[in-house]
mmCIF file of C-alpha atoms and ligand atoms in Angstrom:
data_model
loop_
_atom_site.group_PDB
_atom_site.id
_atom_site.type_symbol
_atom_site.label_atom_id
_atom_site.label_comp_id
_atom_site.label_asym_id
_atom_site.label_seq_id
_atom_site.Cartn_x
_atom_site.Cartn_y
_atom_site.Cartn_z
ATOM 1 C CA UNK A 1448 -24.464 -44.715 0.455
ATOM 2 C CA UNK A 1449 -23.061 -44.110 3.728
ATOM 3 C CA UNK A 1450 -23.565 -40.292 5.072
ATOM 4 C CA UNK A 1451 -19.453 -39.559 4.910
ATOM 5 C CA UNK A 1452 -19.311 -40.615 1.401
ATOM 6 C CA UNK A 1453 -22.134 -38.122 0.354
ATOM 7 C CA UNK A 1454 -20.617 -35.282 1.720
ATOM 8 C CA UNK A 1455 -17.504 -36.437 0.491
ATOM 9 C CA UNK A 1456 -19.210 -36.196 -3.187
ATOM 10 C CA UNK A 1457 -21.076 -32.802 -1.847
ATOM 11 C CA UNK A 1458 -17.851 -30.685 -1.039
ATOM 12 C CA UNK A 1459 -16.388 -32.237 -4.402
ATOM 13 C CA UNK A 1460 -18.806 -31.052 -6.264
ATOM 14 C CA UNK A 1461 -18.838 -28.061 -4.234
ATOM 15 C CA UNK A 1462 -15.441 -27.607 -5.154
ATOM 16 C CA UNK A 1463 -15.404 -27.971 -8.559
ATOM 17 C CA UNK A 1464 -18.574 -25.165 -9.258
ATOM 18 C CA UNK A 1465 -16.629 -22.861 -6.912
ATOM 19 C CA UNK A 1466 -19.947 -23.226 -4.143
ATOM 20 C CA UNK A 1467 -19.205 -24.774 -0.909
ATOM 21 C CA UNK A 1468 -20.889 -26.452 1.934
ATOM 22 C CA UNK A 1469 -19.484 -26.683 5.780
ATOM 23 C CA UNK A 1470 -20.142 -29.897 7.254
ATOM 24 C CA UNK A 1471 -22.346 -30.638 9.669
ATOM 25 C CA UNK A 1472 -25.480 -28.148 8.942
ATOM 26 C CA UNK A 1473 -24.844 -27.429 5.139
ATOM 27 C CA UNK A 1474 -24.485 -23.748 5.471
ATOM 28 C CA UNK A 1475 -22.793 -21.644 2.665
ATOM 29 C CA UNK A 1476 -19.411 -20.691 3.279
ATOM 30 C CA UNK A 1477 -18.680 -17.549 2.277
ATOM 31 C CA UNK A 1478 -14.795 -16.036 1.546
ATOM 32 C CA UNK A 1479 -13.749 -12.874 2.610
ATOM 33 C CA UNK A 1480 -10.240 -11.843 1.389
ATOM 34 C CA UNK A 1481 -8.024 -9.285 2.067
ATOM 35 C CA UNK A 1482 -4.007 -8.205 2.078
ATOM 36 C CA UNK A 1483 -3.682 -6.142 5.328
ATOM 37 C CA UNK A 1484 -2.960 -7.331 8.720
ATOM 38 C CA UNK A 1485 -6.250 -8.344 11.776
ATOM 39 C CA UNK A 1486 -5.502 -4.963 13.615
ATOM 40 C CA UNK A 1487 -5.692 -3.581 10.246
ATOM 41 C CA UNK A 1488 -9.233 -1.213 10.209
ATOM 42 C CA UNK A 1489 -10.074 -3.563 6.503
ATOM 43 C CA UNK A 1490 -10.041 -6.396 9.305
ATOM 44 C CA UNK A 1491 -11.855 -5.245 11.552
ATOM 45 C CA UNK A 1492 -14.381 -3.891 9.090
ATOM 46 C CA UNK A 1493 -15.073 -7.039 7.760
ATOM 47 C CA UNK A 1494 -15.447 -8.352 11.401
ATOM 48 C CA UNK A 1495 -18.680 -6.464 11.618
ATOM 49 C CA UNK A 1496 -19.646 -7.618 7.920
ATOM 50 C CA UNK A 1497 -19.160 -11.285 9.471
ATOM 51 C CA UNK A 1498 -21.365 -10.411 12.366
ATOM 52 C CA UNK A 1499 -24.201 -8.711 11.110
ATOM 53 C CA UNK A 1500 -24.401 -11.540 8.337
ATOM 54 C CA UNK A 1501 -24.649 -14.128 11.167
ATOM 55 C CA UNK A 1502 -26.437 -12.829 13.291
ATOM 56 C CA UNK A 1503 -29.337 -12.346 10.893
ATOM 57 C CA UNK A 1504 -28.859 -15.564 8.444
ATOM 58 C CA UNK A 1505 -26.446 -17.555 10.753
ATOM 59 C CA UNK A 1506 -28.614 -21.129 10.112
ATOM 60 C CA UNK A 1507 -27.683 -20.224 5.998
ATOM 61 C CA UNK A 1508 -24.198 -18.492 6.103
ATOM 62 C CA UNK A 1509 -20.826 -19.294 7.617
ATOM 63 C CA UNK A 1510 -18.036 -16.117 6.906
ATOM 64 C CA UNK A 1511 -15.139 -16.923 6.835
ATOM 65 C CA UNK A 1512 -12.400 -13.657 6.692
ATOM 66 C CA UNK A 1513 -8.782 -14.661 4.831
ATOM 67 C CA UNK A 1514 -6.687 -11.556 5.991
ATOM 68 C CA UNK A 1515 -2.851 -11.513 5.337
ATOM 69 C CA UNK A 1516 -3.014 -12.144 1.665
ATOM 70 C CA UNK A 1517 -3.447 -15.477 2.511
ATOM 71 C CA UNK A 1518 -5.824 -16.445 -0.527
ATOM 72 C CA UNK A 1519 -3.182 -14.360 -2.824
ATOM 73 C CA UNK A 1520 -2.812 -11.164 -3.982
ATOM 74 C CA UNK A 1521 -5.826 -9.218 -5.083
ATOM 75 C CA UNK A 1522 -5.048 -9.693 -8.712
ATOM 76 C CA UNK A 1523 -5.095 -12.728 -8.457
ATOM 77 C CA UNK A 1524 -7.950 -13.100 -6.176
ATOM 78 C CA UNK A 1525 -10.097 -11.282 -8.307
ATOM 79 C CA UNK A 1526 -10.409 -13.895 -10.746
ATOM 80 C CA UNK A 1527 -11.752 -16.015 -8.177
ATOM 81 C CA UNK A 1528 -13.980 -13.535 -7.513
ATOM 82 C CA UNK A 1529 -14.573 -13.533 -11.153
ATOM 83 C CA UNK A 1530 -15.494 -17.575 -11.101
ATOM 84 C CA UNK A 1531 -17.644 -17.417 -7.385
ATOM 85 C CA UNK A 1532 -15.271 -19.484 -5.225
ATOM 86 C CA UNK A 1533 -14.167 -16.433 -2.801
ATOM 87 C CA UNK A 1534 -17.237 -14.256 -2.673
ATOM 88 C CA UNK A 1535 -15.945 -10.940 -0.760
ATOM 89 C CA UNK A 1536 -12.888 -8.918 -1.564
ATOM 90 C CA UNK A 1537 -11.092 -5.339 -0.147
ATOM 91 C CA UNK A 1538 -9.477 -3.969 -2.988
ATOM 92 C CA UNK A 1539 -7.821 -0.635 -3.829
ATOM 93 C CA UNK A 1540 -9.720 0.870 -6.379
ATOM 94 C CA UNK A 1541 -6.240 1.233 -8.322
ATOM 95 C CA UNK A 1542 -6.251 -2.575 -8.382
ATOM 96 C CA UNK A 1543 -9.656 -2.831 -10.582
ATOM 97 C CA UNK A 1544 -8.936 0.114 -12.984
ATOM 98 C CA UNK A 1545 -7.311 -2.124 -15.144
ATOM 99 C CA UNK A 1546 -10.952 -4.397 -15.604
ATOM 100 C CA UNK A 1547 -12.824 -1.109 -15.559
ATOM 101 C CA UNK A 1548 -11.820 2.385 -16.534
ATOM 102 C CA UNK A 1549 -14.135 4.143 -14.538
ATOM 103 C CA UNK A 1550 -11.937 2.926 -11.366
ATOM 104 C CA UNK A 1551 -9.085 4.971 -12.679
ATOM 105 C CA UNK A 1552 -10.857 8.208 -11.088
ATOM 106 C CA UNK A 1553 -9.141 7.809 -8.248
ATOM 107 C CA UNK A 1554 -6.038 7.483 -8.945
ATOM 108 C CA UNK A 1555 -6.044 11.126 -10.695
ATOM 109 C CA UNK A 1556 -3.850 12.919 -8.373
ATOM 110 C CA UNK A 1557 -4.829 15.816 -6.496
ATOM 111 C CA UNK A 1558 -8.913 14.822 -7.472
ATOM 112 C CA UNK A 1559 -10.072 15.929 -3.769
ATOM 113 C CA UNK A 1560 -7.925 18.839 -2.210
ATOM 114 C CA UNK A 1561 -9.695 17.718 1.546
ATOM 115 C CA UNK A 1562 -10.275 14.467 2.860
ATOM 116 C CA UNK A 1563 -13.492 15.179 3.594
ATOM 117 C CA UNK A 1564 -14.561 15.610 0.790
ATOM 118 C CA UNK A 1565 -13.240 12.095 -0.241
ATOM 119 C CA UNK A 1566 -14.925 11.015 2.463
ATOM 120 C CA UNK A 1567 -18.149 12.083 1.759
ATOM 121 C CA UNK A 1568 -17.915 11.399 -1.925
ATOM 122 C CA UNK A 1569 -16.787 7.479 -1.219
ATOM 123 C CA UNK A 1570 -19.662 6.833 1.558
ATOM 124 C CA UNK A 1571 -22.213 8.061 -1.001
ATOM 125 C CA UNK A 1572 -24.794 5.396 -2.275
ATOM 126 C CA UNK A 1573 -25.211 7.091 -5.582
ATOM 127 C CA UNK A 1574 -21.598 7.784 -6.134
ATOM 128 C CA UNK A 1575 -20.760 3.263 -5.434
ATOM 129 C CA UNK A 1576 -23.855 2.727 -7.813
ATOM 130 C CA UNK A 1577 -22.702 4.508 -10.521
ATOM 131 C CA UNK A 1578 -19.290 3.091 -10.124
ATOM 132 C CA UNK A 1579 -20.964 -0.368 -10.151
ATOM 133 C CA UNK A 1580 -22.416 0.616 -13.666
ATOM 134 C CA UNK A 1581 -20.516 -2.330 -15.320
ATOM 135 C CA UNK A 1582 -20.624 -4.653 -12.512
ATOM 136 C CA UNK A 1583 -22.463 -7.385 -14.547
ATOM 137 C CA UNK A 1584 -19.667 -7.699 -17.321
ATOM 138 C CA UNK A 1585 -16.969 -6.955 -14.783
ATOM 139 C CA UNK A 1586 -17.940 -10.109 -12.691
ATOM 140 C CA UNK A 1587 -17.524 -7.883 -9.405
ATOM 141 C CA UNK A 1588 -20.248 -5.290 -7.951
ATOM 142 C CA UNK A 1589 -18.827 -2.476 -5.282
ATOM 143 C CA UNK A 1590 -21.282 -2.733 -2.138
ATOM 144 C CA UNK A 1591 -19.202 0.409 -0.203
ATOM 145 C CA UNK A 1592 -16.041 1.693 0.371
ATOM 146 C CA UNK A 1593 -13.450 1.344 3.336
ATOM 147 C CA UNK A 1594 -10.821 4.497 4.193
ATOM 148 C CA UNK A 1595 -7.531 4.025 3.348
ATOM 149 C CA UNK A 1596 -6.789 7.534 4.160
ATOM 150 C CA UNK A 1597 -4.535 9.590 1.931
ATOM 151 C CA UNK A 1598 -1.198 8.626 -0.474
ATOM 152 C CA UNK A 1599 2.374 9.865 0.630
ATOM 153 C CA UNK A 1600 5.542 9.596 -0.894
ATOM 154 C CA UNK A 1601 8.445 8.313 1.711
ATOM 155 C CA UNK A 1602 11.661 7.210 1.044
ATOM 156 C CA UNK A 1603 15.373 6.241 2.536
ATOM 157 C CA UNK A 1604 16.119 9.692 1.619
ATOM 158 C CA UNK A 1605 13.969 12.854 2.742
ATOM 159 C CA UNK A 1606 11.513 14.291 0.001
ATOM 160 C CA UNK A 1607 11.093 17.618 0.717
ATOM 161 C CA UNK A 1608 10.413 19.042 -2.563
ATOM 162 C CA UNK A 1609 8.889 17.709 -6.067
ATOM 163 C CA UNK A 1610 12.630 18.351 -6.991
ATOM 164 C CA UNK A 1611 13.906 15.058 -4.694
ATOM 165 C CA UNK A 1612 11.224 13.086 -6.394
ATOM 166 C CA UNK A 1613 13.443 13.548 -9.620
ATOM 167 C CA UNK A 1614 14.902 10.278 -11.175
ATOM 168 C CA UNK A 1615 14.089 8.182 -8.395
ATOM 169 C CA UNK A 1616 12.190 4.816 -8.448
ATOM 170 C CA UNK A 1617 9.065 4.543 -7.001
ATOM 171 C CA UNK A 1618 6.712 1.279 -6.249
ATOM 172 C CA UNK A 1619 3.106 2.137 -7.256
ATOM 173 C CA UNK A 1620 -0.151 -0.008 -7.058
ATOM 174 C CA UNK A 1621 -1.096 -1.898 -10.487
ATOM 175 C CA UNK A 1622 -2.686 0.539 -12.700
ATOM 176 C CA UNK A 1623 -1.559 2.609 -15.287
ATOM 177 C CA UNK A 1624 -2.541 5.890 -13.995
ATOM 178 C CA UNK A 1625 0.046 5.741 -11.370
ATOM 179 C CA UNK A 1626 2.736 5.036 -14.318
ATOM 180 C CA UNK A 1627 1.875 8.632 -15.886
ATOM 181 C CA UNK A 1628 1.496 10.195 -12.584
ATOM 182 C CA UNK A 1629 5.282 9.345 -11.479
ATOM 183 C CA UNK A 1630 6.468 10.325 -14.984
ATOM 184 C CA UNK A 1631 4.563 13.814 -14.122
ATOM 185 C CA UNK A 1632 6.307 14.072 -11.374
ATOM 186 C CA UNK A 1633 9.900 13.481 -12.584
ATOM 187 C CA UNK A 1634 10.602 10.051 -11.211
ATOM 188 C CA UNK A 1635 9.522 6.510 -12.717
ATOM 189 C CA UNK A 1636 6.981 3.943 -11.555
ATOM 190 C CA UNK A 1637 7.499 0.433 -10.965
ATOM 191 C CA UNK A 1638 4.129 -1.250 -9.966
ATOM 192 C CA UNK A 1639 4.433 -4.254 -7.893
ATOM 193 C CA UNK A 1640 1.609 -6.142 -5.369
ATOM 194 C CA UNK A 1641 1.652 -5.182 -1.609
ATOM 195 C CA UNK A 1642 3.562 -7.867 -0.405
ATOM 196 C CA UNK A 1643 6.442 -7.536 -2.538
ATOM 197 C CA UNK A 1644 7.270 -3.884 -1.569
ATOM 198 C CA UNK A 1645 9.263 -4.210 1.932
ATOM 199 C CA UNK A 1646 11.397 -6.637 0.387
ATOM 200 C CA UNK A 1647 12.071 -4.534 -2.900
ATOM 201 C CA UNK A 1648 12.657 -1.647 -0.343
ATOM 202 C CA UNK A 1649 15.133 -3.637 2.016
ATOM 203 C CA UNK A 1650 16.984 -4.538 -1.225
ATOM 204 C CA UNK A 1651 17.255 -1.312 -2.772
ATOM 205 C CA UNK A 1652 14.970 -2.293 -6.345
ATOM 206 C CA UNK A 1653 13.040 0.593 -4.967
ATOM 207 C CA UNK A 1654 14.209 4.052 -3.531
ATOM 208 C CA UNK A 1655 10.486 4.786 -1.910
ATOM 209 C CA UNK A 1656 6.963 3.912 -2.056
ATOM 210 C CA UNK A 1657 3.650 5.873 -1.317
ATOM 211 C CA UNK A 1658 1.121 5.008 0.906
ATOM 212 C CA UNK A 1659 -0.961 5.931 3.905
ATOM 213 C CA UNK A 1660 0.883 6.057 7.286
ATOM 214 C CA UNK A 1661 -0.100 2.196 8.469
ATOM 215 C CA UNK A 1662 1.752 1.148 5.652
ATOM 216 C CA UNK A 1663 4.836 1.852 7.686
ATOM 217 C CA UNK A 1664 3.812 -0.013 10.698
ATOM 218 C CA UNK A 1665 1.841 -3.033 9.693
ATOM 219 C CA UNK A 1666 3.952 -3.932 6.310
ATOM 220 C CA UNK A 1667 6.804 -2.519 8.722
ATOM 221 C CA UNK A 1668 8.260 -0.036 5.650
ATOM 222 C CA UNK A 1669 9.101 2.555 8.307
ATOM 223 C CA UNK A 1670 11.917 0.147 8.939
ATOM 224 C CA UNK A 1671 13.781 0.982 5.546
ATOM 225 C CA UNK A 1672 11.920 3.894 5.271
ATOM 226 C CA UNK A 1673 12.975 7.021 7.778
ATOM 227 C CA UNK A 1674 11.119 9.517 6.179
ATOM 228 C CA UNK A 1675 7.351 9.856 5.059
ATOM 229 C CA UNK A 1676 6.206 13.640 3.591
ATOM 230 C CA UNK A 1677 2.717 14.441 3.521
ATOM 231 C CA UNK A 1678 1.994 15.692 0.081
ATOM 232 C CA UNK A 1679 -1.291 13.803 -0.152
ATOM 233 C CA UNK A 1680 -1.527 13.305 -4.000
ATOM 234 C CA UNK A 1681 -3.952 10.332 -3.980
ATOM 235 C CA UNK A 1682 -7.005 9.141 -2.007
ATOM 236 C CA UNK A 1683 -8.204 5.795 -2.781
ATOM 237 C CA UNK A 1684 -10.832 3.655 -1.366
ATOM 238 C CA UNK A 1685 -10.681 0.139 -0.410
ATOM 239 C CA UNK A 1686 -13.950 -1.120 -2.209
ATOM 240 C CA UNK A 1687 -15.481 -3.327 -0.958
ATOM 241 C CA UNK A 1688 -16.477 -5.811 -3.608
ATOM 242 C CA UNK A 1689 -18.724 -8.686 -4.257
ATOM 243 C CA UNK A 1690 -18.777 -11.871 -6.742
ATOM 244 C CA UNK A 1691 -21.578 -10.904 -9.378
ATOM 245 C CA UNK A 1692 -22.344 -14.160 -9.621
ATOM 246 C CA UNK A 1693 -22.430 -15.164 -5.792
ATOM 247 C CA UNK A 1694 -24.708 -11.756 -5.534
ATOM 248 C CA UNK A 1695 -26.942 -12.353 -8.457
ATOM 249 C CA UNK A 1696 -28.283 -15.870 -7.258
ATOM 250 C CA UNK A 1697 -29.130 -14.607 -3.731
ATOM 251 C CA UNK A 1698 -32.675 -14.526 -3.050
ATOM 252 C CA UNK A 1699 -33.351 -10.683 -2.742
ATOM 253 C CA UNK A 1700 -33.755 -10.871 0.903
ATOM 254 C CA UNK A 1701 -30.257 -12.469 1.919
ATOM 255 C CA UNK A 1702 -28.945 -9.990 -0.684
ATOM 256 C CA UNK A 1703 -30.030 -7.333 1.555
ATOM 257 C CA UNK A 1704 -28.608 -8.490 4.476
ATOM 258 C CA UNK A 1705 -25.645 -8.725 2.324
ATOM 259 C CA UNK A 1706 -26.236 -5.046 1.248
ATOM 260 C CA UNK A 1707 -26.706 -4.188 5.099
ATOM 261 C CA UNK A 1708 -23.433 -5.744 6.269
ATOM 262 C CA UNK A 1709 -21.377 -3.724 3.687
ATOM 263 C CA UNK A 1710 -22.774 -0.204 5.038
ATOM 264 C CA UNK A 1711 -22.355 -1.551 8.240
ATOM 265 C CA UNK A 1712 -18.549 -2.618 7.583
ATOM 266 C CA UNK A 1713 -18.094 0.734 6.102
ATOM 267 C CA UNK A 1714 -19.386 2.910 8.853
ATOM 268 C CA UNK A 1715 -16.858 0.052 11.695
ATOM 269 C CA UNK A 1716 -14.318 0.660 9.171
ATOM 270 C CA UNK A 1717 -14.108 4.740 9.048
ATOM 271 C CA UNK A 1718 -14.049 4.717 12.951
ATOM 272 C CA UNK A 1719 -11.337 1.988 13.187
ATOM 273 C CA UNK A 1720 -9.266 4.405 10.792
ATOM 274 C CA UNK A 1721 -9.678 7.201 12.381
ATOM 275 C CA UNK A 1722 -8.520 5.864 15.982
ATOM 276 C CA UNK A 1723 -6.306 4.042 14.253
ATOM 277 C CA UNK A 1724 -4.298 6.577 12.097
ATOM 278 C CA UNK A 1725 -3.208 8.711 15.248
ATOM 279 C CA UNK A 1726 -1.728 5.365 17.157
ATOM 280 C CA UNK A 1727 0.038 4.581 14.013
ATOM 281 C CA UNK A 1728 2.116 7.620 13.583
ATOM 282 C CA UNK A 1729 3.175 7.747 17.197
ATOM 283 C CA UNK A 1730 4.340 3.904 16.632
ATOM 284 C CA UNK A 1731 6.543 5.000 13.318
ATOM 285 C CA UNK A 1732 7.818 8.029 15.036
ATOM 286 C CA UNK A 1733 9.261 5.223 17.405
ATOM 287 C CA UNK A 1734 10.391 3.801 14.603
ATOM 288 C CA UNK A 1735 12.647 6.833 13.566
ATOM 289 C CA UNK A 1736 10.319 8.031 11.223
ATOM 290 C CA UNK A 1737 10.499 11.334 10.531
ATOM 291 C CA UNK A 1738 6.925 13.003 9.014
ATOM 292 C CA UNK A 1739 7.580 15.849 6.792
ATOM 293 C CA UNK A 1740 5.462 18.693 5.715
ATOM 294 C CA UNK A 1741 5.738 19.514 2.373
ATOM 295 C CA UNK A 1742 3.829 22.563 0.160
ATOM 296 C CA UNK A 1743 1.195 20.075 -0.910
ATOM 297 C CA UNK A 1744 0.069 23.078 -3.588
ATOM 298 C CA UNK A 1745 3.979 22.404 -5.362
ATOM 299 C CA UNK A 1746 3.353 18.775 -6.033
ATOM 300 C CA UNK A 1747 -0.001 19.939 -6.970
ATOM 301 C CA UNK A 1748 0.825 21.959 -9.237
ATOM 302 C CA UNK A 1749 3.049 19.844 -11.133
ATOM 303 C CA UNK A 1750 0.698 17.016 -11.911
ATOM 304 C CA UNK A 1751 -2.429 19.319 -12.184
ATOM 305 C CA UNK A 1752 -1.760 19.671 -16.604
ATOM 306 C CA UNK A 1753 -2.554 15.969 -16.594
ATOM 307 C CA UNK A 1754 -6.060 15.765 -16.051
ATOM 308 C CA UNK A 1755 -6.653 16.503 -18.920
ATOM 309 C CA UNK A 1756 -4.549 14.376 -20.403
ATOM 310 C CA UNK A 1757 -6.432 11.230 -18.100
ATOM 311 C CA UNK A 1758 -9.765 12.438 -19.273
ATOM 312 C CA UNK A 1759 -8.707 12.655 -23.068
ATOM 313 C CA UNK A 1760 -7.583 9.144 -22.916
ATOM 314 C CA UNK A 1761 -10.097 7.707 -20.293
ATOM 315 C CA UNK A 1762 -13.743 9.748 -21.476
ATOM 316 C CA UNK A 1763 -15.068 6.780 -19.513
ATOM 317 C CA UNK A 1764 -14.318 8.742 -16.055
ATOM 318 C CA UNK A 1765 -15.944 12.605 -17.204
ATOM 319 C CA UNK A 1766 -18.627 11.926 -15.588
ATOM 320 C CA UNK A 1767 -17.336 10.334 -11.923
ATOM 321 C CA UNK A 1768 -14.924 12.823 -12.254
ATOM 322 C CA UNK A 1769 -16.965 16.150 -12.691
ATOM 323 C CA UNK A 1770 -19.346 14.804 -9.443
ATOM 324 C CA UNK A 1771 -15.977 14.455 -7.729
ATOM 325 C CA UNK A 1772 -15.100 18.092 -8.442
ATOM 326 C CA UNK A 1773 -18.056 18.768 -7.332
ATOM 327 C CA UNK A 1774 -18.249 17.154 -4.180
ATOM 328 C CA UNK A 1775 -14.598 18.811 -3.448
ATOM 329 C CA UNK A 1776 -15.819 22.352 -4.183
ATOM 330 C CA UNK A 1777 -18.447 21.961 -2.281
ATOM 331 C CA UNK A 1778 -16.791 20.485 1.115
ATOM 332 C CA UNK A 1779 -13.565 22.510 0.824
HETATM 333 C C1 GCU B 1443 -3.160 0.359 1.028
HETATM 334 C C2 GCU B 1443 -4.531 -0.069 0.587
HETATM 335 C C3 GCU B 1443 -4.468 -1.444 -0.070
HETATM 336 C C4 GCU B 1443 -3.455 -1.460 -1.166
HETATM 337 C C5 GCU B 1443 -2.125 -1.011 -0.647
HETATM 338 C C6 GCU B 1443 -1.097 -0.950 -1.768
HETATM 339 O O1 GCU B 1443 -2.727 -0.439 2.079
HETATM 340 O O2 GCU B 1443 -5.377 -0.104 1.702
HETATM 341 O O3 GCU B 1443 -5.691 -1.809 -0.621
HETATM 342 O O4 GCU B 1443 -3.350 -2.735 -1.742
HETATM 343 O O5 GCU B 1443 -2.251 0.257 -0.048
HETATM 344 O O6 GCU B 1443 -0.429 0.072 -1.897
HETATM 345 O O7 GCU B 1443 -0.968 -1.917 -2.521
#
């Protein structure tokens, strides 16, 4: 058989398990995907993921980073996650709550009163183990966490109280925690993917959205958008996640590489954000954004009677939940 016509047969095959070669040397390709832009601090995260992978097991691996959204949504990129054909995701931890309830911890508003203490909670091994707990069923482990800073409502029109929140629509992440949080607050939900919201924004389906600042600048909301408050009722991590079944047939010392590359992602990706955030509030202000500080302890307030309500429904989070009030108390 003549060599082209093997490796034709190879990458077929390699195709249909969801494994694949790259030519020449027969090294692994392996998929990175994620939905934000390459100045994004995700991207350049998974930069130094791609790096430290090659550098130690560059004769085995070949990394290959999809930014943009370019292998689909994260829904829908899960799944391939799911089967083993894309092998690395970022995903919002409101994404996944849906597959796993324990996920839904962060999307309790008002959990951490100080980003530090979401920061120190999120870069904790023990606190990504023990959200992995159901990684095998789940078909996806968490391997760290990136920043995504904290969650603010902005809007065509400026939110100044929870009052202005009333009877407006809101696009929220996939997940029904965020449904019950907007009904807390007055207003209603309508959950849509990333990439849909500057369009539902320019056309008026929406009247706002909530995010973190770079939302505005990269997805280029801050165009229909003139007015961001900073009420700071969510902080969710990117995760970064792995395929359970790409991770369970390494041999244990590429898995640590592996391992290695996510902390050292994580630790590229905080410092990215932090550089980051300042440059992209300067660049929305040039948009004519306006940034608006609002009594974070009256949106508080509001939604604060629905914890309990979460953890009555959801018992699956009491115990994330109570280490997470616990972190916050103690980093206030
Ligand atoms: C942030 C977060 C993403 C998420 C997005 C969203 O950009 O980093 O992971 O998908 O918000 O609101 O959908």
């Amino acid at each position: 058989m003549r060599i082209n016509k093997m490796l034709g047969i190879a990458l077929a095959i390699a195709a249909a398990t969801g494994f694949s070669v790259s030519s020449a040397e027969a090294k692994t390709t392996v998929r990175i995907s994620h939905t934000q832009i390459e100045t994004h601090p995700d991207h350049i995260g998974f930069v130094a993921f791609k790096n430290y992978v090659e550098s130690k097991l560059g004769d085995k691996y070949e990394v290959q980073i999809f930014p943009n959204g370019s292998l689909g949504a994260n829904e829908k990129v899960l799944e391939q996650i799911k089967l083993g054909s894309v092998q690395f995701l970022s995903v919002s931890t409101a994404n996944i709550e849906s597959f796993d309830k324990i996920y839904a911890v962060f999307s309790v508003p008002f959990l951490f009163t100080s980003e530090k203490a979401y920061e120190e909670f999120v870069t904790d091994p023990k606190v990504i183990q023990e959200l992995g707990v159901n990684s095998k069923k789940n078909g996806f482990r968490p391997l760290g966490a990136f920043t995504a800073g904290t969650r603010n409502f902005y809007s065509k029109e400026p939110i100044k109280s929870v009052a202005d929140l009333q009877g407006k629509k809101f696009r929220v992440q996939a997940g029904p925690t965020n449904v019950k949080m907007m009904e807390a607050f007055g207003a209603s939900a309508t959950p849509m993917s990333f990439g849909e919201v500057y369009s539902a924004l320019q056309q008026g389906v929406i009247d706002g959205a909530e995010n973190n600042e770079l939302a505005l600048t990269d997805q280029k909301h801050g165009e229909v958008c003139k007015y961001f408050s900073y009420d700071g009722h969510q902080m969710c991590p990117d995760l970064i996640v792995g395929s359970e079944v790409f991770l369970s047939k390494l041999p244990a010392e590429d898995l640590k590489v592996f391992e290695e590359a996510a902390a050292e992602a994580q630790k590229v990706e905080f410092a990215a954000w932090h550089k980051r955030i300042d440059e992209a509030k300067e660049q929305a202000k040039q948009m004519g954004v306006t940034f608006i500080d609002v009594d974070a302890g009256e949106f508080r307030a509001k939604v604060l009677p629905l914890h309990q309500e979460l953890l009555k429904d959801n018992p699956a989070m009491q115990g994330i939940y109570d280490k997470a009030s616990a972190f916050d108390a103690a980093n206030k």
